[in-house]
mmCIF file of C-alpha atoms in Angstrom:
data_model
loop_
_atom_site.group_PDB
_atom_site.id
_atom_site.type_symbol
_atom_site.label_atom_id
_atom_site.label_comp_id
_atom_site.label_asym_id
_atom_site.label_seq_id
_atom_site.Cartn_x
_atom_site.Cartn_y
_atom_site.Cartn_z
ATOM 1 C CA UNK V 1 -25.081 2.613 15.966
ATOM 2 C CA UNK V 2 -22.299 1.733 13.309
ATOM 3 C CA UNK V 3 -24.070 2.286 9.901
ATOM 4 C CA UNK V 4 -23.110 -1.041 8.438
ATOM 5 C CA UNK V 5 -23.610 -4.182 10.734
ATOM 6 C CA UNK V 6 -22.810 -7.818 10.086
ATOM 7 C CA UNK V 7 -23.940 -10.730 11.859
ATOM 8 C CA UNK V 8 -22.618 -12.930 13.778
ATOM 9 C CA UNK V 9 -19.095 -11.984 14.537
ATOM 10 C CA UNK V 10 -18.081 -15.290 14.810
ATOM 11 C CA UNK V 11 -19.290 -18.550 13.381
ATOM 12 C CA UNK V 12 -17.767 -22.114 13.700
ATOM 13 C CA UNK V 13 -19.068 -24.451 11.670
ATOM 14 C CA UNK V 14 -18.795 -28.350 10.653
ATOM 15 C CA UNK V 15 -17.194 -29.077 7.244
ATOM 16 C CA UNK V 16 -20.400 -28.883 4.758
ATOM 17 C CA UNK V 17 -22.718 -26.982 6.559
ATOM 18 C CA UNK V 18 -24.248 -24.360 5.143
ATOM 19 C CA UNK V 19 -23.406 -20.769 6.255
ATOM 20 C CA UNK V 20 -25.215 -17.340 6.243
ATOM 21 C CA UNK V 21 -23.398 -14.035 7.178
ATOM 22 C CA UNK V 22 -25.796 -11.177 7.342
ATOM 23 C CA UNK V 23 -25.260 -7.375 6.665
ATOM 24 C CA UNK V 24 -27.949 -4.229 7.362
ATOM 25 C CA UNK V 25 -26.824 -0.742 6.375
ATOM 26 C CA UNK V 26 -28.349 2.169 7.269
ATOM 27 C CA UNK V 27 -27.050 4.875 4.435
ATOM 28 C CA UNK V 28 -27.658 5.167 0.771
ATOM 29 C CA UNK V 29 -25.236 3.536 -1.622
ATOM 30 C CA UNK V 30 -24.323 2.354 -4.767
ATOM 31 C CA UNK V 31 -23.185 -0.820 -4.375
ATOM 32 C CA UNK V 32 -22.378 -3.283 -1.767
ATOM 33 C CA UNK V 33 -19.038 -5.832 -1.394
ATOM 34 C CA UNK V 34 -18.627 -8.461 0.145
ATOM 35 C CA UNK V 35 -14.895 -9.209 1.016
ATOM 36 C CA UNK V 36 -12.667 -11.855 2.532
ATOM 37 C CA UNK V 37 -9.091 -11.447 4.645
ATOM 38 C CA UNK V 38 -7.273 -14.811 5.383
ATOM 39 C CA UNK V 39 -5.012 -13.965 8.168
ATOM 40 C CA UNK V 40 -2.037 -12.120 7.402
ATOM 41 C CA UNK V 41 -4.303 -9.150 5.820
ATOM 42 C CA UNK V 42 -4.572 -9.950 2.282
ATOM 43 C CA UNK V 43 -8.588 -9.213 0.981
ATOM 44 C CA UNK V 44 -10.023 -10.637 -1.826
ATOM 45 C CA UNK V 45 -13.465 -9.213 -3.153
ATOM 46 C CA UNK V 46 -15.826 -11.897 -3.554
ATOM 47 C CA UNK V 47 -19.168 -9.594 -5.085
ATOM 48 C CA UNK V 48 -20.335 -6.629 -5.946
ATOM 49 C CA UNK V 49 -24.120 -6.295 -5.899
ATOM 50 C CA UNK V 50 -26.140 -3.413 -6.795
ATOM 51 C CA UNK V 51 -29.540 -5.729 -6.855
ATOM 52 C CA UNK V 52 -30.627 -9.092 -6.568
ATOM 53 C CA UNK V 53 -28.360 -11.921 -6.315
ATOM 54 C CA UNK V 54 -25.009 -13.631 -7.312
ATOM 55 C CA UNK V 55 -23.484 -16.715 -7.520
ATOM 56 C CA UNK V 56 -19.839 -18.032 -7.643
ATOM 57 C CA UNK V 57 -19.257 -21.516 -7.210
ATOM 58 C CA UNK V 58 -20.255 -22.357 -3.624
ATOM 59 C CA UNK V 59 -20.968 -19.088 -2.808
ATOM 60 C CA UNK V 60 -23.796 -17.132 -2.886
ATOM 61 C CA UNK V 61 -24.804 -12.853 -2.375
ATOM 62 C CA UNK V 62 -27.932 -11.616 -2.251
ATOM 63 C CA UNK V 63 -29.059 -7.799 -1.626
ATOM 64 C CA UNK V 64 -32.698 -6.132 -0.984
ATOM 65 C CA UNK V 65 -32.264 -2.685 -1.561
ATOM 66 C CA UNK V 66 -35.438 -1.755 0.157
ATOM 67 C CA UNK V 67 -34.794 -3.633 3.059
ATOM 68 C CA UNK V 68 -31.053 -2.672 3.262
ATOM 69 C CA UNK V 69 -29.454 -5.745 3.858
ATOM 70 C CA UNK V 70 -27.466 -8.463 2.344
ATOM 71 C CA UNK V 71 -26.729 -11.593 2.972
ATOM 72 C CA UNK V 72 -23.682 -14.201 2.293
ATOM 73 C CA UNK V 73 -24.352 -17.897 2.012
ATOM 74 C CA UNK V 74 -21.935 -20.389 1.899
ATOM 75 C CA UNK V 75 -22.816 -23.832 0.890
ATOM 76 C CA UNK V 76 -21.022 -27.125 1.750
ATOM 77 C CA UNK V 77 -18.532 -25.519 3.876
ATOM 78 C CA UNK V 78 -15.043 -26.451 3.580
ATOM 79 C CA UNK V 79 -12.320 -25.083 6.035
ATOM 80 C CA UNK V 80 -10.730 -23.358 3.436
ATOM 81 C CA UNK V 81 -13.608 -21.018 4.085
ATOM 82 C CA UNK V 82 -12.241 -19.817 7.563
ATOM 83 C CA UNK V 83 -11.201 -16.643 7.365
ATOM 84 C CA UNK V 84 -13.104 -13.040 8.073
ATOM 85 C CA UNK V 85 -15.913 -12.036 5.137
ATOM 86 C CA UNK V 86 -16.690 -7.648 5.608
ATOM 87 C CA UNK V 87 -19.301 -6.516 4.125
ATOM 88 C CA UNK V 88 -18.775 -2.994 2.291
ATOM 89 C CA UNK V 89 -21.231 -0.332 1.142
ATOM 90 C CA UNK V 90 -20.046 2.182 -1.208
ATOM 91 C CA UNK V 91 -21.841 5.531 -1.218
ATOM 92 C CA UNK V 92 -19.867 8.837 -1.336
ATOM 93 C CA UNK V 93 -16.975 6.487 0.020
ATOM 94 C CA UNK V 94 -16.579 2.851 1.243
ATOM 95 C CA UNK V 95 -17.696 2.358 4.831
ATOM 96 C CA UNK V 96 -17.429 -1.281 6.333
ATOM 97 C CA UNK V 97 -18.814 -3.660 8.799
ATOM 98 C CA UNK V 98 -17.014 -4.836 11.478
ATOM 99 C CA UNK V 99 -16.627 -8.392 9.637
ATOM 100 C CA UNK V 100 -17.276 -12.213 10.468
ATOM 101 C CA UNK V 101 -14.662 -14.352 11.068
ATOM 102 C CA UNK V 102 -15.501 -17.659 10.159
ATOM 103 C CA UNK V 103 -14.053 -21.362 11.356
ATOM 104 C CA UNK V 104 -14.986 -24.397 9.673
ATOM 105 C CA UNK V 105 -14.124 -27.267 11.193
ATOM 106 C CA UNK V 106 -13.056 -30.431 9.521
ATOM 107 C CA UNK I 1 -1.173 -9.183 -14.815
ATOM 108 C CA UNK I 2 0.729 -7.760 -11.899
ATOM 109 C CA UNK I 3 -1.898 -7.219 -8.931
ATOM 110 C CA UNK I 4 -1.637 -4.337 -6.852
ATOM 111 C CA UNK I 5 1.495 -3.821 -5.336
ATOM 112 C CA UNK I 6 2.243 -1.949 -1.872
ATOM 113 C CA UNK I 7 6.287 -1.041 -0.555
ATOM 114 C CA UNK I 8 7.243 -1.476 2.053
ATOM 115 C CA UNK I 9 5.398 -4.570 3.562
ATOM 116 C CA UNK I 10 6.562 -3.658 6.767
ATOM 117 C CA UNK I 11 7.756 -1.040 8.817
ATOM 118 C CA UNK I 12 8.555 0.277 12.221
ATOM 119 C CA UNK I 13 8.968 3.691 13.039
ATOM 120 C CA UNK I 14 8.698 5.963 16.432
ATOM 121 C CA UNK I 15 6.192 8.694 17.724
ATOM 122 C CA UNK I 16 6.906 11.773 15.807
ATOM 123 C CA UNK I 17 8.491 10.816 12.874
ATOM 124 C CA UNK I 18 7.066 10.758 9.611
ATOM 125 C CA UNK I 19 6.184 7.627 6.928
ATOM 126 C CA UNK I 20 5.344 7.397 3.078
ATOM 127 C CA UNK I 21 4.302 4.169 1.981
ATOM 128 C CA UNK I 22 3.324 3.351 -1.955
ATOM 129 C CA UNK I 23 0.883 1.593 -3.647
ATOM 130 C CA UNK I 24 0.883 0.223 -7.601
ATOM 131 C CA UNK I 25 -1.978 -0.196 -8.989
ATOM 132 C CA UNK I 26 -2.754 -3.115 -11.878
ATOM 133 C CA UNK I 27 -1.376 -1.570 -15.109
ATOM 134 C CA UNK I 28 -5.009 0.309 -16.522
ATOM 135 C CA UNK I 29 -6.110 0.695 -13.171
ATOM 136 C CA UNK I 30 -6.893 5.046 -12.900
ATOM 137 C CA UNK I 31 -8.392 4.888 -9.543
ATOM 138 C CA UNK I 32 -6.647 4.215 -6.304
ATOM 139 C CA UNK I 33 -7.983 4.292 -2.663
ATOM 140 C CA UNK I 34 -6.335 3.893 0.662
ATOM 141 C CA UNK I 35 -7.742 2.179 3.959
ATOM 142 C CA UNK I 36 -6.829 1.912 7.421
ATOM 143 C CA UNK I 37 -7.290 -1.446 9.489
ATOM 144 C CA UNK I 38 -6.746 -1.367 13.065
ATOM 145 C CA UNK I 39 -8.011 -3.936 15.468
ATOM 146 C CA UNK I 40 -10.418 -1.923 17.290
ATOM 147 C CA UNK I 41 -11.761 0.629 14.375
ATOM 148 C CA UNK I 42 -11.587 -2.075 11.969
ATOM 149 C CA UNK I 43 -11.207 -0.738 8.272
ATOM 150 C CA UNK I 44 -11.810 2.481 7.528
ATOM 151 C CA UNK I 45 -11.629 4.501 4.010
ATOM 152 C CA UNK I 46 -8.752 7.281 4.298
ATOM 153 C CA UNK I 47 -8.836 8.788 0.796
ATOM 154 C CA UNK I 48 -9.534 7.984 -3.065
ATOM 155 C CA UNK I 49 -7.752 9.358 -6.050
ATOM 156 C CA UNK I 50 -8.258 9.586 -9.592
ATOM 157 C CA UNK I 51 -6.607 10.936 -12.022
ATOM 158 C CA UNK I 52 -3.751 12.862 -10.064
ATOM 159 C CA UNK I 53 -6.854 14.489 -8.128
ATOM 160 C CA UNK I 54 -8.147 13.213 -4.251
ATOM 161 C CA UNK I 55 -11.937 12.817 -5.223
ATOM 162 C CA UNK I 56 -12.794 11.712 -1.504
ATOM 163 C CA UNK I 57 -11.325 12.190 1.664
ATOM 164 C CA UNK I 58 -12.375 10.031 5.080
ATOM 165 C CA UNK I 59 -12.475 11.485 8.678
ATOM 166 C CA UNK I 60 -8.589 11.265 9.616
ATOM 167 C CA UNK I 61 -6.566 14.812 10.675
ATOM 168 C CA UNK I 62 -4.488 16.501 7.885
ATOM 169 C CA UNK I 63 -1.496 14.320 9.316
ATOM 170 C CA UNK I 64 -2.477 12.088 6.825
ATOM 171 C CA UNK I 65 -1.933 12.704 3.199
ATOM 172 C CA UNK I 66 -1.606 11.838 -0.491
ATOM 173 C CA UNK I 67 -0.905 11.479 -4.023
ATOM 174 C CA UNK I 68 -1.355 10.396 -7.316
ATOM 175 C CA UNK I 69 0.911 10.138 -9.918
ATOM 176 C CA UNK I 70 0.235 10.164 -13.680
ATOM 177 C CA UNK I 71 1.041 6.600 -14.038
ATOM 178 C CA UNK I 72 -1.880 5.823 -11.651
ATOM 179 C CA UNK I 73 0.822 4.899 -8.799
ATOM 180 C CA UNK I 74 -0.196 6.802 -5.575
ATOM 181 C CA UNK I 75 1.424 7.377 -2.022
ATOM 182 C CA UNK I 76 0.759 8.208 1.278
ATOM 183 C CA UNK I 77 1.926 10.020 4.160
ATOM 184 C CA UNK I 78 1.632 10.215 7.914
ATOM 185 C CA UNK I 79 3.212 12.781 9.708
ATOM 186 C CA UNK I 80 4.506 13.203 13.424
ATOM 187 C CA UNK I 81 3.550 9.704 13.939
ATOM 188 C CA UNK I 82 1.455 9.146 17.205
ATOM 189 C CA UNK I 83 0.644 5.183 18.796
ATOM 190 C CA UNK I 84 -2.675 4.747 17.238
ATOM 191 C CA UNK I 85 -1.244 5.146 13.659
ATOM 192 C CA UNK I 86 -0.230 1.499 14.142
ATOM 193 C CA UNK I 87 -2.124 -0.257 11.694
ATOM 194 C CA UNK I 88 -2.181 -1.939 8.469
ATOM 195 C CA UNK I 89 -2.907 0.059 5.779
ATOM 196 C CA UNK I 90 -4.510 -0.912 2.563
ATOM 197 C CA UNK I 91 -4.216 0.136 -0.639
ATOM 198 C CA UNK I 92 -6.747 -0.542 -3.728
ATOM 199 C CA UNK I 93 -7.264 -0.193 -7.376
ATOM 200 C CA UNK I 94 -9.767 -0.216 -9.647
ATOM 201 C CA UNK I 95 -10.460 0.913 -13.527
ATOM 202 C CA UNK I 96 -12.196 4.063 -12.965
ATOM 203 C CA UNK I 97 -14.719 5.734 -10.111
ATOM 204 C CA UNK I 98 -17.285 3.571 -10.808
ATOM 205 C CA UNK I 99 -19.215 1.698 -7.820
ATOM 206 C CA UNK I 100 -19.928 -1.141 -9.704
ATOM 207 C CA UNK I 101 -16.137 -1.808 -10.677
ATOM 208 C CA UNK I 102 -14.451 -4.323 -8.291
ATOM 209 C CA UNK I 103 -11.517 -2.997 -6.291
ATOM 210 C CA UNK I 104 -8.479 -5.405 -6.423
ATOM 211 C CA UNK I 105 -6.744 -5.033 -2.978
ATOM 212 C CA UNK I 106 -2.631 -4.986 -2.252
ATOM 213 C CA UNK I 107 -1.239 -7.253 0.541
ATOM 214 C CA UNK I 108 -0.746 -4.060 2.859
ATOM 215 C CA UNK I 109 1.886 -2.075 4.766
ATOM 216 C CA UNK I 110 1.855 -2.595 8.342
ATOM 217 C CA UNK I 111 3.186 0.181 10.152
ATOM 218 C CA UNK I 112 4.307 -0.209 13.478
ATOM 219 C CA UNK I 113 4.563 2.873 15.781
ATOM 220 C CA UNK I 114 7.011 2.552 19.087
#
């Protein structure tokens, strides 16, 4: 069992739906990321949460420490969302999920 | 600012030989870490450095290797290249160790292995 999963690995979606990627872990950490590639590699962090939740513009992170997992929410999806979000836990190094790649739809 | 910068972009070299690829951080940046993205590994964390010193080390053989500078700039190396070192690799910076900084990725070098 990989130690950080995310859920689903794909998602296509309709222009302004709204959009949940899910991540469990299974090791301590620090901190958890959630990234984005757009295809041709470059990654972009989007949050770092240690607790709670965060919000930037349309997106949102949230993290339950107890539970270990974190979620990603994107509302009113546009399909300048598509690309693939990973979701990153930092402990004594960086391990990451297999990722979500995402399609919205016009 | 600059962001993070990585040379070359791309690059195509054959089984056995040897690559070094380089990665500049953003100017105040101390702490630099490498990645590997393949297809069917996905990313995985190859080392960290701080301060001229590797702090952290992932599960890859001793072909692979690094270095930090003292202005924060840092390189890699791969030696007797094999097929599966065909990957993109990532390089990212960040102020210090901290896990609650944000790591500012570079566009990556995609290595190629014939």
């Amino acid at each position: 069992k990989n130690e950080v999963e995310q859920s689903p690995q794909n998602l296509t979606a309709q222009e302004g739906e709204f959009i949940t990627i899910n991540c469990s872990y299974s090791v301590g950490i620090s901190a958890l990321h959630w990234l984005q590639q757009h295809p041709g590699g470059g990654i972009v962090s989007l949050f770092m949460l240690s607790s709670g939740k965060k919000k930037h513009g349309r997106l949102i992170a949230t993290i339950n420490i107890q539970e270990k997992h974190s979620s990603l929410h994107i509302t009113a999806s546009h399909p300048r969302d598509s690309a693939v979000y990973i979701c990153a836990v930092k402990g004594n190094d960086m391990r990451f999920g297999a990722g979500t790649r995402l399609t919205v739809k016009p | 600012k600059a962001g993070v910068t990585q040379t070359p972009r791309y690059l195509i070299k054959t089984r056995g030989q040897q690559v070094t690829l380089s990665c500049s951080p953003i100017s105040g940046h101390r702490s630099v870490s490498w990645y590997q993205q393949t297809p069917g590994q996905g990313l995985q964390f190859l080392f960290e450095y701080f301060s001229e010193t590797q702090r952290n080390k992932g599960n890859f053989p001793g072909r692979f290797s690094g270095r930090q500078f003292s202005n924060s700039r840092s390189e890699m190396n791969v030696s007797t290249l094999e097929l599966g070192d065909s990957a993109l690799y990532l390089c990212a910076s960040s102020l210090d160790r901290s896990s609650y900084n944000e790591q500012f990725f570079g566009p990556g070098t995609r290595l190629t292995v014939l």
